[in-house]
Short mmCIF file of C-alpha atoms in Angstrom, two decimals:
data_model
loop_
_atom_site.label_atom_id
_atom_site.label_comp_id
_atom_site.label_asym_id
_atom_site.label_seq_id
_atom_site.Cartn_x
_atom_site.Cartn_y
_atom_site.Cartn_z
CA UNK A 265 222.90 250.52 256.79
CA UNK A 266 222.52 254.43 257.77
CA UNK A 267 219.26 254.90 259.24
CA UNK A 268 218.01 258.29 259.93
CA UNK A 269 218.57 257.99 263.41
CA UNK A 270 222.43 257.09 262.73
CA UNK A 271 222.66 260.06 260.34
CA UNK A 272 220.99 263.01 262.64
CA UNK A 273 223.47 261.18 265.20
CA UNK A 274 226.79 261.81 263.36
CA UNK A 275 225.15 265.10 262.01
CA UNK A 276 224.75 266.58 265.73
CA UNK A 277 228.43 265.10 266.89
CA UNK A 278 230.34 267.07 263.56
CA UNK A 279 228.68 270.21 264.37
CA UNK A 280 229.71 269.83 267.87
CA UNK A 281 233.36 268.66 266.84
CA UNK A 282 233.14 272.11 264.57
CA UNK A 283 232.11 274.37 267.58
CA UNK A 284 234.19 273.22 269.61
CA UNK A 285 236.76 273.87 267.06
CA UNK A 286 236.17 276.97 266.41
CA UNK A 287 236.23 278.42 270.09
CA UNK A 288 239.60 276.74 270.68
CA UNK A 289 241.00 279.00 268.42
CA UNK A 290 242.32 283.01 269.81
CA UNK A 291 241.30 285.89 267.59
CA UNK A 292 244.59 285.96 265.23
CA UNK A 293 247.14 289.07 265.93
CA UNK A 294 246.93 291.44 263.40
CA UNK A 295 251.04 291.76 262.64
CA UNK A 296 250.63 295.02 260.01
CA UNK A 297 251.55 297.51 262.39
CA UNK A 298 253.45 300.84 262.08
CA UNK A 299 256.29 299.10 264.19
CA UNK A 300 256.77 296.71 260.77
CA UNK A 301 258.08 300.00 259.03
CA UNK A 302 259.16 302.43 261.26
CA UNK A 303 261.27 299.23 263.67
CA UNK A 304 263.80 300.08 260.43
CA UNK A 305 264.62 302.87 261.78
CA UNK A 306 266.68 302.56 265.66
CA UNK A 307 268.51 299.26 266.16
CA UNK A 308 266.75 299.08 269.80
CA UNK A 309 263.17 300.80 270.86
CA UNK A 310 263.35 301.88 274.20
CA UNK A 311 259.83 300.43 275.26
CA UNK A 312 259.43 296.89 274.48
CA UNK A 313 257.04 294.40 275.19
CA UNK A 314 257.73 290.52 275.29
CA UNK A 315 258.00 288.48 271.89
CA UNK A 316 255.82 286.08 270.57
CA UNK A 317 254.90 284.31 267.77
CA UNK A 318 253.18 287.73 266.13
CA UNK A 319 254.75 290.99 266.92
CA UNK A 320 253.26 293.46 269.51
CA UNK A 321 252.51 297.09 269.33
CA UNK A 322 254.96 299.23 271.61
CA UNK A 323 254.13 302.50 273.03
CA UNK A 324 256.28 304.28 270.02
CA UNK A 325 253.64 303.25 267.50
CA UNK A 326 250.48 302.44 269.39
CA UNK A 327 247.88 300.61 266.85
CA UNK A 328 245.00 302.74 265.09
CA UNK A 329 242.13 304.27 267.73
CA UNK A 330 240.00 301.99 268.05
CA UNK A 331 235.95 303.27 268.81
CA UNK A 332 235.55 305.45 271.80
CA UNK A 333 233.78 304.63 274.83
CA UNK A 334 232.80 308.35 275.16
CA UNK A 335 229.50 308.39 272.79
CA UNK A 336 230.25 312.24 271.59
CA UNK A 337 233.48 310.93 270.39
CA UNK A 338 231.80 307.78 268.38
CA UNK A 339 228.60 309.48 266.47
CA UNK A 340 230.86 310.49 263.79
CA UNK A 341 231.98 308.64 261.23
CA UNK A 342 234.35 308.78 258.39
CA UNK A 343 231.08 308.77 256.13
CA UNK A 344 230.24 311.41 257.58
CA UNK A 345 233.27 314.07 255.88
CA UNK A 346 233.05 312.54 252.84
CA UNK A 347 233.04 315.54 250.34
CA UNK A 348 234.04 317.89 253.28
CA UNK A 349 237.74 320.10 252.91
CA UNK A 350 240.74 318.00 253.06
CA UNK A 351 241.38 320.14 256.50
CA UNK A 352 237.83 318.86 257.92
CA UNK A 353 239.09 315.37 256.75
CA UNK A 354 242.20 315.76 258.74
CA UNK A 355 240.62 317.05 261.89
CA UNK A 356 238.79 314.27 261.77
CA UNK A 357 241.57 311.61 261.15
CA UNK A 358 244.06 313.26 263.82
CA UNK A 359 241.92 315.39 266.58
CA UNK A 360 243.91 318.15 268.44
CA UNK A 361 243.54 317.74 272.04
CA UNK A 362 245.09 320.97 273.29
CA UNK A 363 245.33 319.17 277.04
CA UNK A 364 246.92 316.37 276.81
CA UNK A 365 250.41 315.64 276.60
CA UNK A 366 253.19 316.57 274.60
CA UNK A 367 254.14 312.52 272.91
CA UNK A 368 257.18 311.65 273.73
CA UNK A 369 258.98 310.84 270.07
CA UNK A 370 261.75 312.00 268.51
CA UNK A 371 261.68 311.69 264.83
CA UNK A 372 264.50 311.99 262.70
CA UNK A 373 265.01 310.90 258.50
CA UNK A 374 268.33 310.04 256.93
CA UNK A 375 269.32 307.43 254.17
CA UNK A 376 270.41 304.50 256.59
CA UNK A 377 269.86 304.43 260.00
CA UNK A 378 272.38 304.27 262.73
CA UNK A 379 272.50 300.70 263.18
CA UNK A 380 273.29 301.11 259.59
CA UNK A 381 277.17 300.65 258.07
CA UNK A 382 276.19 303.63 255.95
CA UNK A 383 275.28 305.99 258.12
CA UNK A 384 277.53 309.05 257.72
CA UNK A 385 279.91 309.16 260.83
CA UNK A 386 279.70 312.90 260.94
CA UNK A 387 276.20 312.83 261.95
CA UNK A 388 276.42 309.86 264.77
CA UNK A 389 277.21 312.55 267.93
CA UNK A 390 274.15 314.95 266.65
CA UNK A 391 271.96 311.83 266.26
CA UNK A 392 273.16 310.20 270.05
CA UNK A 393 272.28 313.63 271.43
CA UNK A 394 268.89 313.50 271.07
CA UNK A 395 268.74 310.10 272.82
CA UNK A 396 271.23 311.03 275.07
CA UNK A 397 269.33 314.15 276.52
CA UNK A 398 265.71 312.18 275.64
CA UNK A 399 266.43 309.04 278.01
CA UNK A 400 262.38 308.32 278.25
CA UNK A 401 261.66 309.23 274.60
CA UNK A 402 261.12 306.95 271.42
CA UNK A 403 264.01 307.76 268.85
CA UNK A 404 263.26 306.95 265.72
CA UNK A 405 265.54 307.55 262.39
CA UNK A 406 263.56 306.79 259.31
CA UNK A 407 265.12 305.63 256.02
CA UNK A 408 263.28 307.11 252.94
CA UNK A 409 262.08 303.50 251.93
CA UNK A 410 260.57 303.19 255.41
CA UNK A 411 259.01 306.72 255.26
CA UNK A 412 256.67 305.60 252.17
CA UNK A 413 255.20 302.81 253.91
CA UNK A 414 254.54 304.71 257.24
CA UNK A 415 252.79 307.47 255.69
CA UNK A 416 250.87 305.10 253.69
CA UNK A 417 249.87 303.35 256.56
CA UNK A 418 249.09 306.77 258.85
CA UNK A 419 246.76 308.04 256.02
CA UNK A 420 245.25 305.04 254.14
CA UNK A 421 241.94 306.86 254.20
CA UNK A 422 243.77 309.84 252.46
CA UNK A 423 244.53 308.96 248.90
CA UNK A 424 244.64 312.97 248.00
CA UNK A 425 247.32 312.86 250.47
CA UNK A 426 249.40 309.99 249.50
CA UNK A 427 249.23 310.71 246.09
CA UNK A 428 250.96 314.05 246.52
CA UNK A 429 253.32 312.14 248.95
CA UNK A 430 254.54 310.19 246.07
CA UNK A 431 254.24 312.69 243.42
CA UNK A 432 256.76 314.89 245.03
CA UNK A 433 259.86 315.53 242.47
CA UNK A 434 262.35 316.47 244.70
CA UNK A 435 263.53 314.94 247.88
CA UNK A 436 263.63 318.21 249.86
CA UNK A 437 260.00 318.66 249.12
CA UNK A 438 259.13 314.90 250.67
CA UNK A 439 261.91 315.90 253.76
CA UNK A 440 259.69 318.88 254.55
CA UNK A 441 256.47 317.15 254.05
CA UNK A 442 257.32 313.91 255.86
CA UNK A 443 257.93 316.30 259.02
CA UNK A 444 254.70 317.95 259.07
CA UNK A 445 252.57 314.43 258.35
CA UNK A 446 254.21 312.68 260.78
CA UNK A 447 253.88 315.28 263.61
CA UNK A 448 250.39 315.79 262.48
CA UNK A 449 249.47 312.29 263.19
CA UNK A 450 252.00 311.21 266.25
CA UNK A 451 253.10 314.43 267.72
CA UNK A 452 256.59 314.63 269.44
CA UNK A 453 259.44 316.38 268.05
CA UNK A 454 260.99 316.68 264.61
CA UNK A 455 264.34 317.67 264.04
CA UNK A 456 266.76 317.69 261.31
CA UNK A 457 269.37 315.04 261.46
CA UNK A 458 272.23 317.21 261.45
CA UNK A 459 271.06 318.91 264.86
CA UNK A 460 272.71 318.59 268.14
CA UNK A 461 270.25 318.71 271.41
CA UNK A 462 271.91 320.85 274.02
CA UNK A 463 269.03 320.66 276.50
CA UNK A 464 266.30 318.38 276.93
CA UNK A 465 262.90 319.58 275.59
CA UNK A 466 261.61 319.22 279.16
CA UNK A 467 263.38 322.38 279.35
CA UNK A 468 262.75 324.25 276.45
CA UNK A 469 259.62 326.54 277.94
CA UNK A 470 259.65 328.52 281.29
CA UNK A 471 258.67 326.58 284.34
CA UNK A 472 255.58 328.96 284.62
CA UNK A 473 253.84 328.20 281.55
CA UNK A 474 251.78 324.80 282.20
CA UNK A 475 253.44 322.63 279.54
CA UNK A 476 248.83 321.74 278.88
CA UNK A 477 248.38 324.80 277.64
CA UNK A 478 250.92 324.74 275.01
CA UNK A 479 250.75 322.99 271.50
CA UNK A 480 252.95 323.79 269.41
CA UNK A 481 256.58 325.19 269.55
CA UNK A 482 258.78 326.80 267.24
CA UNK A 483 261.96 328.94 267.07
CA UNK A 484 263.05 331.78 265.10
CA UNK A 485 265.23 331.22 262.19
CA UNK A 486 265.46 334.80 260.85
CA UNK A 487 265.09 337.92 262.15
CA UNK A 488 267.04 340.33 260.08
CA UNK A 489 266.95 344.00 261.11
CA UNK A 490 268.32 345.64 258.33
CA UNK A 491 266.70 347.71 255.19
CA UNK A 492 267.89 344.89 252.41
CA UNK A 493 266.38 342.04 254.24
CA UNK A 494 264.10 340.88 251.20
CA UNK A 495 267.30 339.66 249.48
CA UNK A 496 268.14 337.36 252.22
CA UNK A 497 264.91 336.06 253.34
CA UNK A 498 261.83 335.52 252.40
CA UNK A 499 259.80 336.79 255.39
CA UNK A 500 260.78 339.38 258.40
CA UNK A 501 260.21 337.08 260.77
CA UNK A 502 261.04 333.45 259.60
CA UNK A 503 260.51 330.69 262.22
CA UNK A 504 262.63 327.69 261.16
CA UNK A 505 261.15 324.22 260.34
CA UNK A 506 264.39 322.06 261.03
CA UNK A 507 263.37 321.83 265.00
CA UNK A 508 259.23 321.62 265.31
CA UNK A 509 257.60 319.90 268.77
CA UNK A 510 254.10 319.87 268.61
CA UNK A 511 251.05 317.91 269.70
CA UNK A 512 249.22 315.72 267.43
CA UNK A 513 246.34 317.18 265.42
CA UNK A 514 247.52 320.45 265.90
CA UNK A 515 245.50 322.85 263.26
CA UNK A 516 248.93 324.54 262.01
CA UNK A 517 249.85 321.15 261.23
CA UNK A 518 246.92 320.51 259.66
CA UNK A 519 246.62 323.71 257.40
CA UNK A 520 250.32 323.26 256.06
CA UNK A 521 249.73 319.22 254.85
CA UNK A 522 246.41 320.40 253.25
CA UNK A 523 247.83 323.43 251.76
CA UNK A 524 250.60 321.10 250.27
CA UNK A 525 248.40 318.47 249.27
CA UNK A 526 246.19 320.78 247.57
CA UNK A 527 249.39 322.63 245.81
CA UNK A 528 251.23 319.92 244.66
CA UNK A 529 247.87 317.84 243.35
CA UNK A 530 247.44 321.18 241.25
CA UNK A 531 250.99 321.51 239.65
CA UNK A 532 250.57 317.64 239.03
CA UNK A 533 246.90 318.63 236.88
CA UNK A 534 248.84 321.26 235.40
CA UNK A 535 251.61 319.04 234.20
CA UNK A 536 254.45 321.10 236.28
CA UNK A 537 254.91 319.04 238.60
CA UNK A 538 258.71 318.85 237.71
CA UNK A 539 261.93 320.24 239.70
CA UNK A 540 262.32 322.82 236.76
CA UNK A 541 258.73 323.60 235.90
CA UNK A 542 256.92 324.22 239.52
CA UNK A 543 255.62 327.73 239.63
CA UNK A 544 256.71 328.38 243.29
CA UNK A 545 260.04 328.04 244.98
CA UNK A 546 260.93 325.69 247.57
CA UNK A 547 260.99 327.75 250.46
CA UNK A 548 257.06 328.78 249.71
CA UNK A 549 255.84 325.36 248.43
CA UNK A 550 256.59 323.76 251.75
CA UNK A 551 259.75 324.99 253.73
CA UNK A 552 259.80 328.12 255.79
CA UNK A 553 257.74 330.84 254.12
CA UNK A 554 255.04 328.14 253.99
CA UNK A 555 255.28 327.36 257.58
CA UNK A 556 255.48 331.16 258.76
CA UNK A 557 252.56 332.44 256.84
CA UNK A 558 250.45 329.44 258.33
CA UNK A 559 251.83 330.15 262.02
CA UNK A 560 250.68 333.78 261.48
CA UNK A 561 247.48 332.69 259.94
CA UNK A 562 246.48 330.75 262.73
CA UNK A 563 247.40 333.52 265.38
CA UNK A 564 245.02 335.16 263.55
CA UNK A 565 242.38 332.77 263.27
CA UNK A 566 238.66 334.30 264.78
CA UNK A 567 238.29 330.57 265.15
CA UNK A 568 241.06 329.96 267.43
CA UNK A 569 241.60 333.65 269.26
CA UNK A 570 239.15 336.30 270.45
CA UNK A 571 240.38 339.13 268.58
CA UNK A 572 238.29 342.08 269.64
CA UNK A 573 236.75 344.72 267.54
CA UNK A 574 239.65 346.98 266.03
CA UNK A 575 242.12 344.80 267.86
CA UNK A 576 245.81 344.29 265.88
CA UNK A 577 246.42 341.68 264.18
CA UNK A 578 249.87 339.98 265.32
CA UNK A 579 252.79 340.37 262.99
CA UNK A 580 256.44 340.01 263.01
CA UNK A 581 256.63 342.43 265.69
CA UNK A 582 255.22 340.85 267.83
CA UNK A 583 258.95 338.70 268.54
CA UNK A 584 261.31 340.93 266.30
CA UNK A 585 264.21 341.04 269.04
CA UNK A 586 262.84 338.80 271.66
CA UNK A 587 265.53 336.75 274.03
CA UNK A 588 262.86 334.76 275.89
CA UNK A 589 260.06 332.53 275.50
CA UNK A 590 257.15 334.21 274.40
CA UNK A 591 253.67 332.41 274.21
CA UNK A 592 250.35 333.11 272.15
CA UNK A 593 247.53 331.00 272.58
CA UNK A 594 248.51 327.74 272.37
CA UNK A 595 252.11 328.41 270.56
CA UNK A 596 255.30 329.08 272.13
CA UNK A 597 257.54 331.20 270.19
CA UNK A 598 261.79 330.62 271.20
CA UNK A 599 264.39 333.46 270.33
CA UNK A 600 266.73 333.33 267.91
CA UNK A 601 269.46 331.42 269.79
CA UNK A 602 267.56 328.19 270.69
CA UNK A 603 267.32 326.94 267.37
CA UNK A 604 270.13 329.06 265.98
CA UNK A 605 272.91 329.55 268.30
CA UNK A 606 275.95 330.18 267.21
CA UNK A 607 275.54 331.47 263.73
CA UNK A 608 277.18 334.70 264.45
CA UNK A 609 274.23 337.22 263.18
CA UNK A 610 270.67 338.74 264.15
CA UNK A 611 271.66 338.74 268.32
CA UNK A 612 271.87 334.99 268.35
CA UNK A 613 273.72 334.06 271.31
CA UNK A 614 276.43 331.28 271.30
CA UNK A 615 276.04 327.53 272.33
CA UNK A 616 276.56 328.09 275.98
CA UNK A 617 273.80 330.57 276.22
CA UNK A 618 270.76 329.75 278.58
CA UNK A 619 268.36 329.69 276.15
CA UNK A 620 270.36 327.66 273.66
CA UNK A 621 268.93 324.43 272.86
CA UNK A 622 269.14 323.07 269.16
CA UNK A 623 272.61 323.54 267.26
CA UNK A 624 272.22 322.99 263.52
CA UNK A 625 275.05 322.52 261.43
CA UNK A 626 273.20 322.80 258.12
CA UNK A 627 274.79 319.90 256.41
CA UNK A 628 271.39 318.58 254.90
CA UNK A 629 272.46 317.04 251.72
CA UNK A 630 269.00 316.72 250.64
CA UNK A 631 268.79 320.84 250.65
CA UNK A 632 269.97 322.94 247.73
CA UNK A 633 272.84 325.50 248.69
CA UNK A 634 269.65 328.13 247.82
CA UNK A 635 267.86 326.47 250.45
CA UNK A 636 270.25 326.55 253.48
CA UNK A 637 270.73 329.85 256.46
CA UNK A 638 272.90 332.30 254.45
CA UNK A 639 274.68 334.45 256.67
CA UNK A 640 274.39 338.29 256.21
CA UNK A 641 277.40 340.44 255.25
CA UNK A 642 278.00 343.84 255.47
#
């Protein structure tokens, strides 16, 4: 017969059996990490961590921040830029921290990736330069499948921005947004996939610039001194997009994915979202103009630079013509021939000139002919 006594007895020894089961038990590994998508990319990562039964973060894709220790970091919270600008949003997400470190990634996007049959043997001695010349760096090739699940995992909180991901029409408008969202949130460097590394970026600005006081980089893709320029290019001073390094959170990288966001999120209200209906052309939806008149923007930002009263505001003459490095604020602007050596026009210099550190070949299959460096004749 179960008296009382008996029943509080075998009550007290299940709880205990349940405690005790409970605190046997390790917190489970959360296995959804960016590494799930992005490990598509490389065969091998160059940092890696021992195996178990739930994969581990590496330092290519370290996990989400988690809360600060510093308590002016951790009063704010996502709450509180609800109904704030997408750029306010962003700042939030991915803070610029002008001191720190330049990450050291290297991202690149193709089809396949190397350790893929189908990746294009043309492209393998571009593709081993970067590694090659980057022995400490992450290298990582993403595959356009992979590329949708890492930006949907970088800005979950962002449907604006995801939506416009996927609503892209054409794939040159997701190549040239993919660059800027990815440096936005990681930092490192971007380059096209058909570019050859001739130096190492440890080298690409002068020794006497503190490497902490620069955030951004960027080389010159046009700089055509001639009267008929306008029928070549779309700005005096174009700074190419194929070759970017930059520091997370960086508020140029910010301005161009809200300014795309915000564009293509219109078109698709409008219902011309479409590769023959969008009312702007490639180059100023989100390739070079884009990226030049948001450079320029923010070198002319009050809320970045002391301009003084009646000071001059800094235009494409400020590096029309320049052969070295030339820094403003936080940006570092290269000549002609680091990004563009070789191509024979505008004073670029050839491959084995000092300042030549990016060849690009301009084979990007995802690029219209319209798209690509025309040479000037005449």
């Amino acid at each position: 017969m179960l008296t009382f006594r008996k029943a509080l007895l075998l009550s007290a020894c299940a709880l205990t059996i349940i405690y005790f089961f409970q605190s046997s038990h390790s917190k489970a590994t959360y296995p959804g990490d960016i590494e799930h998508y992005a490990k598509h990319g490389n065969a091998e990562a160059k940092d890696t961590v021992q195996t178990g039964s739930a994969p581990q973060p590496t330092k290519a894709f370290p996990p989400p921040r988690g809360v600060s220790k510093d308590k002016k970091n951790s009063q704010q919270t996502f709450h509180s830029v609800e109904g704030k600008s997408l750029q306010e949003q962003l700042r939030y997400l991915y803070p610029y921290d002008p001191d720190g470190k330049f990450p050291a990634y290297i991202w690149q996007t193709w089809k396949a990736t190397p350790a893929s049959g189908d990746f294009a043997d043309e492209l393998r001695p571009q593709e081993a330069s970067w590694t090659d010349l980057h022995p400490d760096f992450i290298h990582e090739v993403i595959t356009d499948q992979t590329a949708v699940h890492l930006i949907r995992y970088l800005y979950a909180s962002m449907p604006d921005i995801l939506e416009a991901y996927n609503a892209l029409p054409i794939p040159v408008l997701k190549a040239d947004f993919f660059r800027y969202l990815i440096l936005l949130a990681r930092g490192g460097i971007y380059s096209d996939i058909d570019t050859m590394a001739l130096k190492s970026a440890v080298d690409w600005i002068p020794s006497d610039i503190p490497p902490s006081s620069v955030g951004l980089i960027v080389g010159i893709e046009a700089d055509p001194d001639r009267p008929d320029w306008k029928e070549w290019y779309s700005r005096r001073i174009q700074f190419c997009q194929w070759t970017i390094q930059a520091k997370a959170g960086h508020p140029v990288l910010r301005n161009i994915v809200a300014s795309i966001t915000e564009d293509t999120l219109r078109m698709k209200k409008l219902g011309i979202l479409s590769k023959k209906k969008i009312d702007k052309s490639i180059v100023e939806f989100t390739g070079p103009a884009l990226w030049t008149d948001l450079i320029f923007n923010y070198l002319n930002n009050p809320e970045y630079f002391k301009i003084e009263n009646g000071g001059k505001n800094i235009t494409w003459e400020a590096f029309t013509g320049i052969e070295t490095a030339k820094k403003v604020g936080d940006v570092v602007v290269l000549p002609i021939t680091s990004f563009s050596p070789g191509v024979g026009q505008m004073n670029a210099k050839d491959i084995d000139d000092p300042m030549a550190f990016v060849k690009h070949d301009f084979e990007g299959s995802w690029k219209a002919a319209s798209e690509r460096i025309k040479p000037i004749i005449g």
